[in-house]
Coordinates of C-alpha atoms in Angstrom, one line a residue:
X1 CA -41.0 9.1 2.7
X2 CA -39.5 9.8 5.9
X3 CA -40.0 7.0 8.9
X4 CA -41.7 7.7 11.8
X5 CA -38.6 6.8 13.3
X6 CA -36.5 7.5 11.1
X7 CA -34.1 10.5 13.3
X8 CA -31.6 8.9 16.1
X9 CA -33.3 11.6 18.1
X10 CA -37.0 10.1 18.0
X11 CA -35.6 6.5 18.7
X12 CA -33.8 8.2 21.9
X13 CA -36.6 9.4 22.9
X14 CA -38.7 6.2 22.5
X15 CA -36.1 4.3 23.8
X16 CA -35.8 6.4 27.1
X17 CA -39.7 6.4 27.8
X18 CA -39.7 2.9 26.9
X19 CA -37.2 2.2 29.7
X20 CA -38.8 4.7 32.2
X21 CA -42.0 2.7 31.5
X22 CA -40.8 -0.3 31.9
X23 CA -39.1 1.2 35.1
X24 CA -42.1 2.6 36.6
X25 CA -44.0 -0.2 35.8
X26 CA -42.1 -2.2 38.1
X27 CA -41.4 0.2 40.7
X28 CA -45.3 0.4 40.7
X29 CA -46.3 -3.3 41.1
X30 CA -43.4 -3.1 43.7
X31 CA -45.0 -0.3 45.4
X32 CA -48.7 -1.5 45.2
X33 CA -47.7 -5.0 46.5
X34 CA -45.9 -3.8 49.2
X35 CA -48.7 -1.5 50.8
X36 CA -50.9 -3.7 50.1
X37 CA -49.2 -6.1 52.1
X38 CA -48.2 -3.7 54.5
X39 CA -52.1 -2.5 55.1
X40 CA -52.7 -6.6 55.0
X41 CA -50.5 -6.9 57.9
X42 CA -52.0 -4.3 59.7
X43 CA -55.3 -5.6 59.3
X44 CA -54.6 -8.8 60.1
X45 CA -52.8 -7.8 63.6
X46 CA -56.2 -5.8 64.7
X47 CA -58.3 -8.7 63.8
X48 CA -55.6 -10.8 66.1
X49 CA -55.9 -8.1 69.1
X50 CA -60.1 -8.0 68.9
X51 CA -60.1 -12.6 68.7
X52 CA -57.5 -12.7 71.4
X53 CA -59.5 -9.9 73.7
X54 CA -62.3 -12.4 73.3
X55 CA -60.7 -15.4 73.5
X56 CA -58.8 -14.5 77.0
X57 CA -62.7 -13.5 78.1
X58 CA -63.4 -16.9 77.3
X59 CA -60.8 -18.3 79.1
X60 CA -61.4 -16.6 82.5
X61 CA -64.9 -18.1 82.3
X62 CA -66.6 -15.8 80.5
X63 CA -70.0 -17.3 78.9
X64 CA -70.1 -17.3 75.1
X65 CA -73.6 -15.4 76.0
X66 CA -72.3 -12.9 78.3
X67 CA -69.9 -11.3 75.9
X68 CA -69.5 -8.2 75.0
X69 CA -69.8 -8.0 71.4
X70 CA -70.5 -4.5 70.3
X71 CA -67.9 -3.8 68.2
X72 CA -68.4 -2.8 64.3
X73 CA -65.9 -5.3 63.3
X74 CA -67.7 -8.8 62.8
X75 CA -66.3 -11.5 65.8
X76 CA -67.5 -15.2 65.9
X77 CA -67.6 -18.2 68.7
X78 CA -67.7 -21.7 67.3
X79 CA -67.8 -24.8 69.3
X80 CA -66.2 -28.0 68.6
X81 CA -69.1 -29.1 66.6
X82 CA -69.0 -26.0 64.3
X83 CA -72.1 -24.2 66.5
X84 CA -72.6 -21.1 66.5
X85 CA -72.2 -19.7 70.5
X86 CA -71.9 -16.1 69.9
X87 CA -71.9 -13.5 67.1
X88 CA -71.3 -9.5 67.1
X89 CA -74.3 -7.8 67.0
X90 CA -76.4 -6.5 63.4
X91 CA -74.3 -9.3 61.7
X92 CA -76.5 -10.1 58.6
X93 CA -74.0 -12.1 56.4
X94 CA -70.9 -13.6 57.1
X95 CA -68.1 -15.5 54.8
X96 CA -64.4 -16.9 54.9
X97 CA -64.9 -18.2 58.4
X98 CA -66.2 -21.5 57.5
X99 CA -69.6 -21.0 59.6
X100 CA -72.3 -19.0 57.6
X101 CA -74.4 -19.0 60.3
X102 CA -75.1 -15.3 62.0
X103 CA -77.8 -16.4 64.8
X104 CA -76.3 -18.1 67.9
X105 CA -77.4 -21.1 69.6
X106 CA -78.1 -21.4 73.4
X107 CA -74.6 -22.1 74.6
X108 CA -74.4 -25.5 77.1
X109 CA -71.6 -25.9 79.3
X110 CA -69.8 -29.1 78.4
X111 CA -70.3 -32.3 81.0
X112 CA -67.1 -33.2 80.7
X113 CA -65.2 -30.3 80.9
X114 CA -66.0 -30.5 84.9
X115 CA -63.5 -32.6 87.1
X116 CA -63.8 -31.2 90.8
X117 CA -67.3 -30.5 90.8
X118 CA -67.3 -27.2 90.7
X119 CA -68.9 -24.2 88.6
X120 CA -68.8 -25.0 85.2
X121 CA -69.3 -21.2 84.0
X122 CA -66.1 -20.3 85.7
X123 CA -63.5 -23.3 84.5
X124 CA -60.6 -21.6 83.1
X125 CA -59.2 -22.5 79.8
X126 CA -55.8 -22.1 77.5
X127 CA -55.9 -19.6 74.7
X128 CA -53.3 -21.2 71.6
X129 CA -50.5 -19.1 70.8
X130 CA -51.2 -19.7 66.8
X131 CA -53.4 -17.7 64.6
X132 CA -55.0 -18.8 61.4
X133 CA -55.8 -16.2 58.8
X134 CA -58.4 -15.9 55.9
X135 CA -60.0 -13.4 53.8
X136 CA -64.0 -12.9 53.9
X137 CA -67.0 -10.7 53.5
X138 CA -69.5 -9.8 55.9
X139 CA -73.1 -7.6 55.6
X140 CA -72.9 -5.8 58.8
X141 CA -76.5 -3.5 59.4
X142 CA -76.4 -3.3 55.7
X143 CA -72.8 -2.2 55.0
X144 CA -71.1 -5.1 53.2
X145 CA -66.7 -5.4 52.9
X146 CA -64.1 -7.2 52.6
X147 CA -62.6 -8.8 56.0
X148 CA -59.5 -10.2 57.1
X149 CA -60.4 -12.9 59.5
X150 CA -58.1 -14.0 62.6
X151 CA -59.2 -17.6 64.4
X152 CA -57.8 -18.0 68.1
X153 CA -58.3 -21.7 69.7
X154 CA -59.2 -21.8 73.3
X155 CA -59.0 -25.0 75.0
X156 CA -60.3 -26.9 78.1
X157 CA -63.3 -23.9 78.5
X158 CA -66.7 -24.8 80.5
X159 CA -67.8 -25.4 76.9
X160 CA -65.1 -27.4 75.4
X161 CA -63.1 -26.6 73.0
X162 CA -63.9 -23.2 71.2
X163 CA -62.6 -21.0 68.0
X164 CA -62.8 -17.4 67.9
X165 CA -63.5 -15.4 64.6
X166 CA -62.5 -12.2 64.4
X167 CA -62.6 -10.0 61.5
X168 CA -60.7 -6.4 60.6
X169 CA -62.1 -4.3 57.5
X170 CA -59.7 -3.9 54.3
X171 CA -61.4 -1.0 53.4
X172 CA -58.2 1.1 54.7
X173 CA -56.2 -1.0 52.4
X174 CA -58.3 -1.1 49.4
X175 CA -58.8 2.7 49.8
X176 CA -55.3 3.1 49.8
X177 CA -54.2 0.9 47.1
X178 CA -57.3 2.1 44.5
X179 CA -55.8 5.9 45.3
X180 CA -52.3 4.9 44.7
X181 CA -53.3 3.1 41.6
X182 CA -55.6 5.8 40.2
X183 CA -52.7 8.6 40.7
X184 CA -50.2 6.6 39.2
X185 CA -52.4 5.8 36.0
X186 CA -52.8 9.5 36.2
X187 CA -48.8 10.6 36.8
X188 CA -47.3 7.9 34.8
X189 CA -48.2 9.1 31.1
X190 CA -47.7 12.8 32.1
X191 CA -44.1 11.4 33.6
X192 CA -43.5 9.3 30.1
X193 CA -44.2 12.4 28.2
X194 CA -42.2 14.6 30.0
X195 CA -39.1 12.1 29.8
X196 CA -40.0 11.7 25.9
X197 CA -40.1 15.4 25.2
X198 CA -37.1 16.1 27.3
X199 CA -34.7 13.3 25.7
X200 CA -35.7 14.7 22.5
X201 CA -34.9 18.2 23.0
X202 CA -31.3 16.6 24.9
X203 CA -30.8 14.8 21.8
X204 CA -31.5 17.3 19.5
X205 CA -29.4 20.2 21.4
X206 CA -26.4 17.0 21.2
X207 CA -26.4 15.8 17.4
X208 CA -26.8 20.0 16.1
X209 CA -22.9 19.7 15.7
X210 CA -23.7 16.3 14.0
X211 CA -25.8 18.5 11.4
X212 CA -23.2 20.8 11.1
X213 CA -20.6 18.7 10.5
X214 CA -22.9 16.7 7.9
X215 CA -23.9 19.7 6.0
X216 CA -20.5 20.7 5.9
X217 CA -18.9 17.3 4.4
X218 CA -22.3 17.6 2.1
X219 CA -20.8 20.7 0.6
X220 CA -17.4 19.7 0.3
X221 CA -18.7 17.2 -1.4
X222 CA -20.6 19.1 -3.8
X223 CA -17.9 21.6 -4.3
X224 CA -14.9 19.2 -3.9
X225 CA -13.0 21.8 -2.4
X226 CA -11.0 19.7 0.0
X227 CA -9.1 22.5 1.6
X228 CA -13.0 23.5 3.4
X229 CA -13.2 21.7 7.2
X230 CA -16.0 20.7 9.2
X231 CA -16.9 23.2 12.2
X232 CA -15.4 22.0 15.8
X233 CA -17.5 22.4 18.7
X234 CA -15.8 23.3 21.8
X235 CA -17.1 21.1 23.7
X236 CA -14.4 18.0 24.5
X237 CA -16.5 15.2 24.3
X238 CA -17.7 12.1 21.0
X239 CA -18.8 14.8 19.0
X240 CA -16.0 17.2 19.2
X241 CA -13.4 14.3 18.8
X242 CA -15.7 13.4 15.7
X243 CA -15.5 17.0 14.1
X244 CA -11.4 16.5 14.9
X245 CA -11.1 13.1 13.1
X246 CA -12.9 14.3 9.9
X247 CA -10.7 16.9 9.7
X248 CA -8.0 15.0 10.2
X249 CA -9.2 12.9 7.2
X250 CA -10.0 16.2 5.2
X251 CA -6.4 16.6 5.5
X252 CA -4.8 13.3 4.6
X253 CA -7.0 13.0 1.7
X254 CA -6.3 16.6 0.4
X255 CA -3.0 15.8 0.7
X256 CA -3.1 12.6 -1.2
X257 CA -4.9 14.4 -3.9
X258 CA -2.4 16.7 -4.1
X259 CA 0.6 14.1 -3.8
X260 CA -1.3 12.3 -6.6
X261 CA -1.4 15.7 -9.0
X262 CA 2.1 16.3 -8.4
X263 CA 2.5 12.7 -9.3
X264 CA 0.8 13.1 -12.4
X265 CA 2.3 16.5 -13.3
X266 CA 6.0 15.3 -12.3
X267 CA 5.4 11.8 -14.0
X268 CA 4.2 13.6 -17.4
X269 CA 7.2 15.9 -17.4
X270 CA 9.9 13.3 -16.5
X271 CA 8.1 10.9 -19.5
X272 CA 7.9 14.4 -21.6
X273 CA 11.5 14.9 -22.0
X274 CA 13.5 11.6 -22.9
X275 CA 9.9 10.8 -25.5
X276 CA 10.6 14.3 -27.2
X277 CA 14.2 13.5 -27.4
X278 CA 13.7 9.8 -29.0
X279 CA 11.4 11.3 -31.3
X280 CA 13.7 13.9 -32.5
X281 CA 16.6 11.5 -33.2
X282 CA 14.1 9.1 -35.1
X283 CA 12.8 12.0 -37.2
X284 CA 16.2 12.5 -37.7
X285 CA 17.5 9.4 -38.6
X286 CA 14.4 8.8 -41.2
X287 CA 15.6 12.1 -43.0
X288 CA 19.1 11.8 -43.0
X289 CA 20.4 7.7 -41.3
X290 CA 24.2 9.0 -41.3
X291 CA 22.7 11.8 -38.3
X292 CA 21.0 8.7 -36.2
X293 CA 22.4 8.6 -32.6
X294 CA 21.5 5.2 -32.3
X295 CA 23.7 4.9 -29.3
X296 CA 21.4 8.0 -27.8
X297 CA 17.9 6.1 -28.7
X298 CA 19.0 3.4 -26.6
X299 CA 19.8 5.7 -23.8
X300 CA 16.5 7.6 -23.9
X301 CA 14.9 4.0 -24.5
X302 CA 16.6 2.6 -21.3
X303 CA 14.9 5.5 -19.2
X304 CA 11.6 5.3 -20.4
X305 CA 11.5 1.7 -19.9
X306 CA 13.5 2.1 -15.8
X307 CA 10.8 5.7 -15.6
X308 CA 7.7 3.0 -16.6
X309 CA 9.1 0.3 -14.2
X310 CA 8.9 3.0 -11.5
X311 CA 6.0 4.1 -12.0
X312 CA 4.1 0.3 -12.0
X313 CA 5.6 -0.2 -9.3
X314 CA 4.6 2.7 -7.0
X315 CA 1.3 2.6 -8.4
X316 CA 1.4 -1.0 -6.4
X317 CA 2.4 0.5 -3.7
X318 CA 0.3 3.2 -3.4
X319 CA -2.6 0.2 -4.2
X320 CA -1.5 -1.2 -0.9
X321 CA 0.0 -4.4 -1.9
X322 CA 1.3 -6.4 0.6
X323 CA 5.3 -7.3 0.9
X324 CA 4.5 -10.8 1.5
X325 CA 5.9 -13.1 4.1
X326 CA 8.4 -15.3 2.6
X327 CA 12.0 -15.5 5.2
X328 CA 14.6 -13.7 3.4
X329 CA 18.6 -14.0 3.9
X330 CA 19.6 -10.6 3.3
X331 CA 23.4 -11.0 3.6
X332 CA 22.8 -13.4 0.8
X333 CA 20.6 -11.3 -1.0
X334 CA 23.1 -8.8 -1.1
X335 CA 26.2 -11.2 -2.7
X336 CA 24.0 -12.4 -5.2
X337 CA 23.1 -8.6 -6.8
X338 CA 25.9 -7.1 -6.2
X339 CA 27.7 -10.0 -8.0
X340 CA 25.4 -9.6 -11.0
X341 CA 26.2 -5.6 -11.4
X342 CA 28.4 -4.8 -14.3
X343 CA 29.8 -1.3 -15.6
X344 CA 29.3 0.1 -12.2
X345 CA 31.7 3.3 -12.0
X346 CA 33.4 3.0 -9.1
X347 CA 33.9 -0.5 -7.2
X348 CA 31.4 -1.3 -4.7
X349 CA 33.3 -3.1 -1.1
X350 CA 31.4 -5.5 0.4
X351 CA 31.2 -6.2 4.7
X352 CA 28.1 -8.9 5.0
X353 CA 27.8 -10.5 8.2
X354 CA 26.2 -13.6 9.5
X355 CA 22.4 -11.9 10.3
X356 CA 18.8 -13.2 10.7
X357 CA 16.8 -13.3 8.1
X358 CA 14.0 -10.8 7.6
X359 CA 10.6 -11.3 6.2
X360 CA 8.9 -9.3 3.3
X361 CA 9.3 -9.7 -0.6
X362 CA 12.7 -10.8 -2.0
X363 CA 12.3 -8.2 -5.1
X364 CA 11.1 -5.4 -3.2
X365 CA 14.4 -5.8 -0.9
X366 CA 16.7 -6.6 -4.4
X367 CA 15.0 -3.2 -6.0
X368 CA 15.9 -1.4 -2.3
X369 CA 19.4 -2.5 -2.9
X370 CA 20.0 -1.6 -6.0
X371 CA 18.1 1.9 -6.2
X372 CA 20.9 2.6 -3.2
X373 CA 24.0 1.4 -4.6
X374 CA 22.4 3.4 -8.2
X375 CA 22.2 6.8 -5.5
X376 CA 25.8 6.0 -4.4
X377 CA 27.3 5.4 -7.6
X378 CA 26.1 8.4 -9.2
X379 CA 27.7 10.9 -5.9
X380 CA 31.1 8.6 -5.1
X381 CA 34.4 9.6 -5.9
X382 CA 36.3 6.5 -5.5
X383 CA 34.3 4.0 -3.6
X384 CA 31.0 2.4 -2.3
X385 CA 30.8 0.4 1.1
X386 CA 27.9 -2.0 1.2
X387 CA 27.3 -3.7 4.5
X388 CA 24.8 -6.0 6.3
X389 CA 24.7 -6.3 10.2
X390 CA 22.3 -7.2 13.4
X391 CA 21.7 -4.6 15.6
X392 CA 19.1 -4.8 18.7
X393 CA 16.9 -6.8 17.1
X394 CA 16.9 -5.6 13.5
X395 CA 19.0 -6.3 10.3
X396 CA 20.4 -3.1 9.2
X397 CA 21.5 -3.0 5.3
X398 CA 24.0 0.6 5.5
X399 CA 25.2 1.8 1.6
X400 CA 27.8 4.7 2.0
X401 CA 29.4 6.6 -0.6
X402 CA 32.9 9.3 0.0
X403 CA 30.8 12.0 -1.9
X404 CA 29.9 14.7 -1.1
X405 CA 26.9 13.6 0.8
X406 CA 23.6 15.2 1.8
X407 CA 23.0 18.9 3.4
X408 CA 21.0 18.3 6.5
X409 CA 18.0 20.0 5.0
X410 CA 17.8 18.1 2.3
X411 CA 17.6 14.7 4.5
X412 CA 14.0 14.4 4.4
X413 CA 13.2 16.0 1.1
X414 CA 15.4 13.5 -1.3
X415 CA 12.7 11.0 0.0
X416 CA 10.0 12.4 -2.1
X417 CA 8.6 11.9 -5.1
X418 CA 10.6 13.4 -7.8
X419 CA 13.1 15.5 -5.8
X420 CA 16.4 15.7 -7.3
X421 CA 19.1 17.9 -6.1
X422 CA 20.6 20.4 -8.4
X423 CA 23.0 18.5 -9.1
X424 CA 21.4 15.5 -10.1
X425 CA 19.3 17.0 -12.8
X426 CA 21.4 16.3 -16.0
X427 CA 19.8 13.6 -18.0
X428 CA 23.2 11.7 -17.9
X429 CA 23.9 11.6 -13.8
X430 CA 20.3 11.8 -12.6
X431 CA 17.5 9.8 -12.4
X432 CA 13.9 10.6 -12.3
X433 CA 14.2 10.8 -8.3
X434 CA 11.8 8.1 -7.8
X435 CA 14.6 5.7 -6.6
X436 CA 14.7 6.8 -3.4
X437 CA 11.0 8.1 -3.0
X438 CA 10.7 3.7 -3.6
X439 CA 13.4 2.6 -1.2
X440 CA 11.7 3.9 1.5
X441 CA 8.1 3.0 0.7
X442 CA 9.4 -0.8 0.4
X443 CA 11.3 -0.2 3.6
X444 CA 8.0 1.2 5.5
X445 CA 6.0 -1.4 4.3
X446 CA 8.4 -4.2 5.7
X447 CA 7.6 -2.6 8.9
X448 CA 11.1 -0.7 8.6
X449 CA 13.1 2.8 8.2
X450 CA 15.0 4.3 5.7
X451 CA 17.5 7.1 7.1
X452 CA 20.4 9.4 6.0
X453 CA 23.2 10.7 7.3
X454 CA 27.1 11.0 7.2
X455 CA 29.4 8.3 6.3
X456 CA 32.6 8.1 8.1
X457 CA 34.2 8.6 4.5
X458 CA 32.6 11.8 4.0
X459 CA 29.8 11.0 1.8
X460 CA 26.0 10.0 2.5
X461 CA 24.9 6.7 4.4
X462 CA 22.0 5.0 4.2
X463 CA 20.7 2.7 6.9
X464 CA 17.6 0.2 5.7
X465 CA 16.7 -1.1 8.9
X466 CA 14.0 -4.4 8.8
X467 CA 12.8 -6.2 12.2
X468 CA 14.3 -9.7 12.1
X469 CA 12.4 -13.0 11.1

């Protein structure tokens, strides 16, 4: 049963409208809050104007009974004593203000607000530079809204101290902010939808090379026909370097397969021969033991067992195990196994001198060593030169032979697996060609080289170079 969400395109798609939602949502509340207070503002400065107008009546001797108060917006005059003085006309219900009152009182002019004498209907006062705000209602000739209330102080009046409430309707600003609310409950979902849809059909239109490659490593699979690649799009970009990898993988694995068959084949024939041969001469030797070539037996005997050595141990190496990391002294490596070596053909001269020591596996290295001096026995004519130097950082182990050395186009190939030269293939002066296939596997897993190319004596010379401890 399939997930809802199962495809990487559905989750992109949920994932982009959830993060355009979450977006939106913000730039909404940011949007709302801001008009809002914007239209607040606005409110609050015409409710400022219309108590200020009054207030600077007031304070040019104005009565609080001879005001003009016809203006829709409601507009209050307190007293010290919270009285009500004055009150805009068809004011029915008033609150934020602090005075709930909406019939005036007979205004009195204050006894002590008098000092020469004079009128006290025409004593000037001082208007206050500050302005309090509040929110309110008010029922005005039946029409009830939200206000936002300004209060100017006037001082030193014919009437004392007095307070001016003035209100400005937020009708503008709830209007506004209901009408930008309801078309953004409306747009948003059509917006989320539209992003959903489209990242899906983005998505889609981006992972169809996915498919293709999927469908295509699906049927290699099913065919095992590694020599079948995966469609490239031409397109430069994750998916096309994606297509490039696999193949690239497709190749070195069809080439290991293969390496592996030829293995196989080239193991079985080499084990094929010297089995045949022992069997023959012990078949032989049960019918007739004057004809047993006993001395033959152990020759054929001595392969098997140096073909079966080889084998284990490039089935290690192909395994991947590790050289290790124990310090090796390969100028006294060398001493010790070529001291050891007896029967060789032709002497082996050795030039050690006083190097680094290098870090891997002590019988890898000894098998290295011996494998070459094996090559270079079998092609000298008088001599083998064995030397160990340092050069630019490495330790470089050089065996050179005055054969007849290696054609150029034959450098690379005596590397492989079961490559002899022609004439290497007698069962008495070749091998199984593994020997140097192994050298250089040791030396590449040691983090080194193996090369070839002419000694000064004519020959072949091999150069094992290692990074130094």
């Amino acid at each position: 049963m399939r997930r809802p969400f199962g495809s990487v395109r559905a989750r992109a798609a949920l994932a982009a409208t959830l993060v355009v939602a979450v977006a939106l949502v913000a730039a909404c509340a940011t949007v709302l809050l801001s008009l809002r207070g914007n239209l607040t503002e606005q409110a609050g400065r015409d409710a400022d104007s219309t108590a200020r107008r009054v207030a600077n009546s007031l304070a040019t001797g104005t009565a609080p009974d001879a005001l003009d108060l016809d203006d829709e917006d409601p507009v209050q005059v307190v007293d010290g004593d919270g009285r009500l003085l004055a009150t805009s006309e068809d004011l029915e219900k008033i609150s934020g203000t602090g005075v709930s009152d909406v019939k005036p009182g007979a205004a009195r002019p204050d006894d002590d607000g008098d000092d020469d004498g004079g009128d006290d209907s025409q004593q000037n006062g001082s208007v206050s530079d500050d302005t309090d705000y509040t929110h309110g209602s008010a029922t005005i000739d039946g029409d009830s809204a939200d206000y936002r209330f300004a209060a100017v102080e006037v001082e030193d009046t014919a009437y004392g101290d007095l307070t001016v409430y003035a209100g400005a309707s937020l009708e503008a600003e709830q209007s506004a902010v209901n009408t930008a609310l309801t078309s953004m409950l409306i747009g948003f979902p059509v917006l989320l939808v539209i992003v959903g849809g489209v990242t899906y059909l983005v998505t889609r239109r981006a992972l169809r090379p996915v498919e293709g490659i999927r469908a295509e490593m699906a049927a290699i699979t099913a065919s095992q026909d590694l020599g079948r690649r995966v469609p490239e799009p031409d397109t430069h970009d994750e998916v096309a370097r994606l297509a490039g990898t696999t193949n690239e993988t497709l190749a070195a694995l069809e080439a290991s397969v293969e390496r592996q068959r030829r293995f196989v084949a080239d193991a079985s024939h080499e084990l094929r021969s010297p089995i045949a041969s022992l069997r023959t001469q012990l078949e032989v030797g049960a019918a007739h033991p004057e004809l047993l070539d006993v001395d033959g037996a152990v020759e054929d005997t001595v392969r098997l067992q140096e073909l079966a050595a080889d084998l284990l141990l490039l089935a290690r190496l192909d395994a991947g195990e590790k050289p290790g990391g124990a310090e090796v002294d390969l100028g006294a490596l060398v001493r010790e196994e070529l001291s050891q070596r007896v029967g060789d053909r032709v002497p082996v001269a050795v030039d050690v001198a006083a190097v680094p020591q290098v870090s891997g596996s002590r019988g890898q290295l000894a098998r290295v060593l011996g494998n070459l001096v094996d090559n270079a026995q079998r092609h000298a004519a008088a001599g083998v030169r064995v030397a160990v130097r340092a050069e630019d950082g490495r330790v470089v182990l050089s065996v050179a032979d005055d054969g007849q050395g290696v054609p150029e186009g034959e450098r690379e190939r005596i590397f492989e697996r079961f490559v002899r030269l022609d004439d290497a293939r007698t069962r008495d002066g070749g091998g199984a060609g593994l020997g140097l296939a192994i050298a250089r596997d040791v030396a590449e897993r040691h983090g080194g080289s193996l090369t070839v190319r002419s000694a000064p004596e004519g020959g072949a010379l091999f150069e094992l170079a290692l990074p130094s401890g």
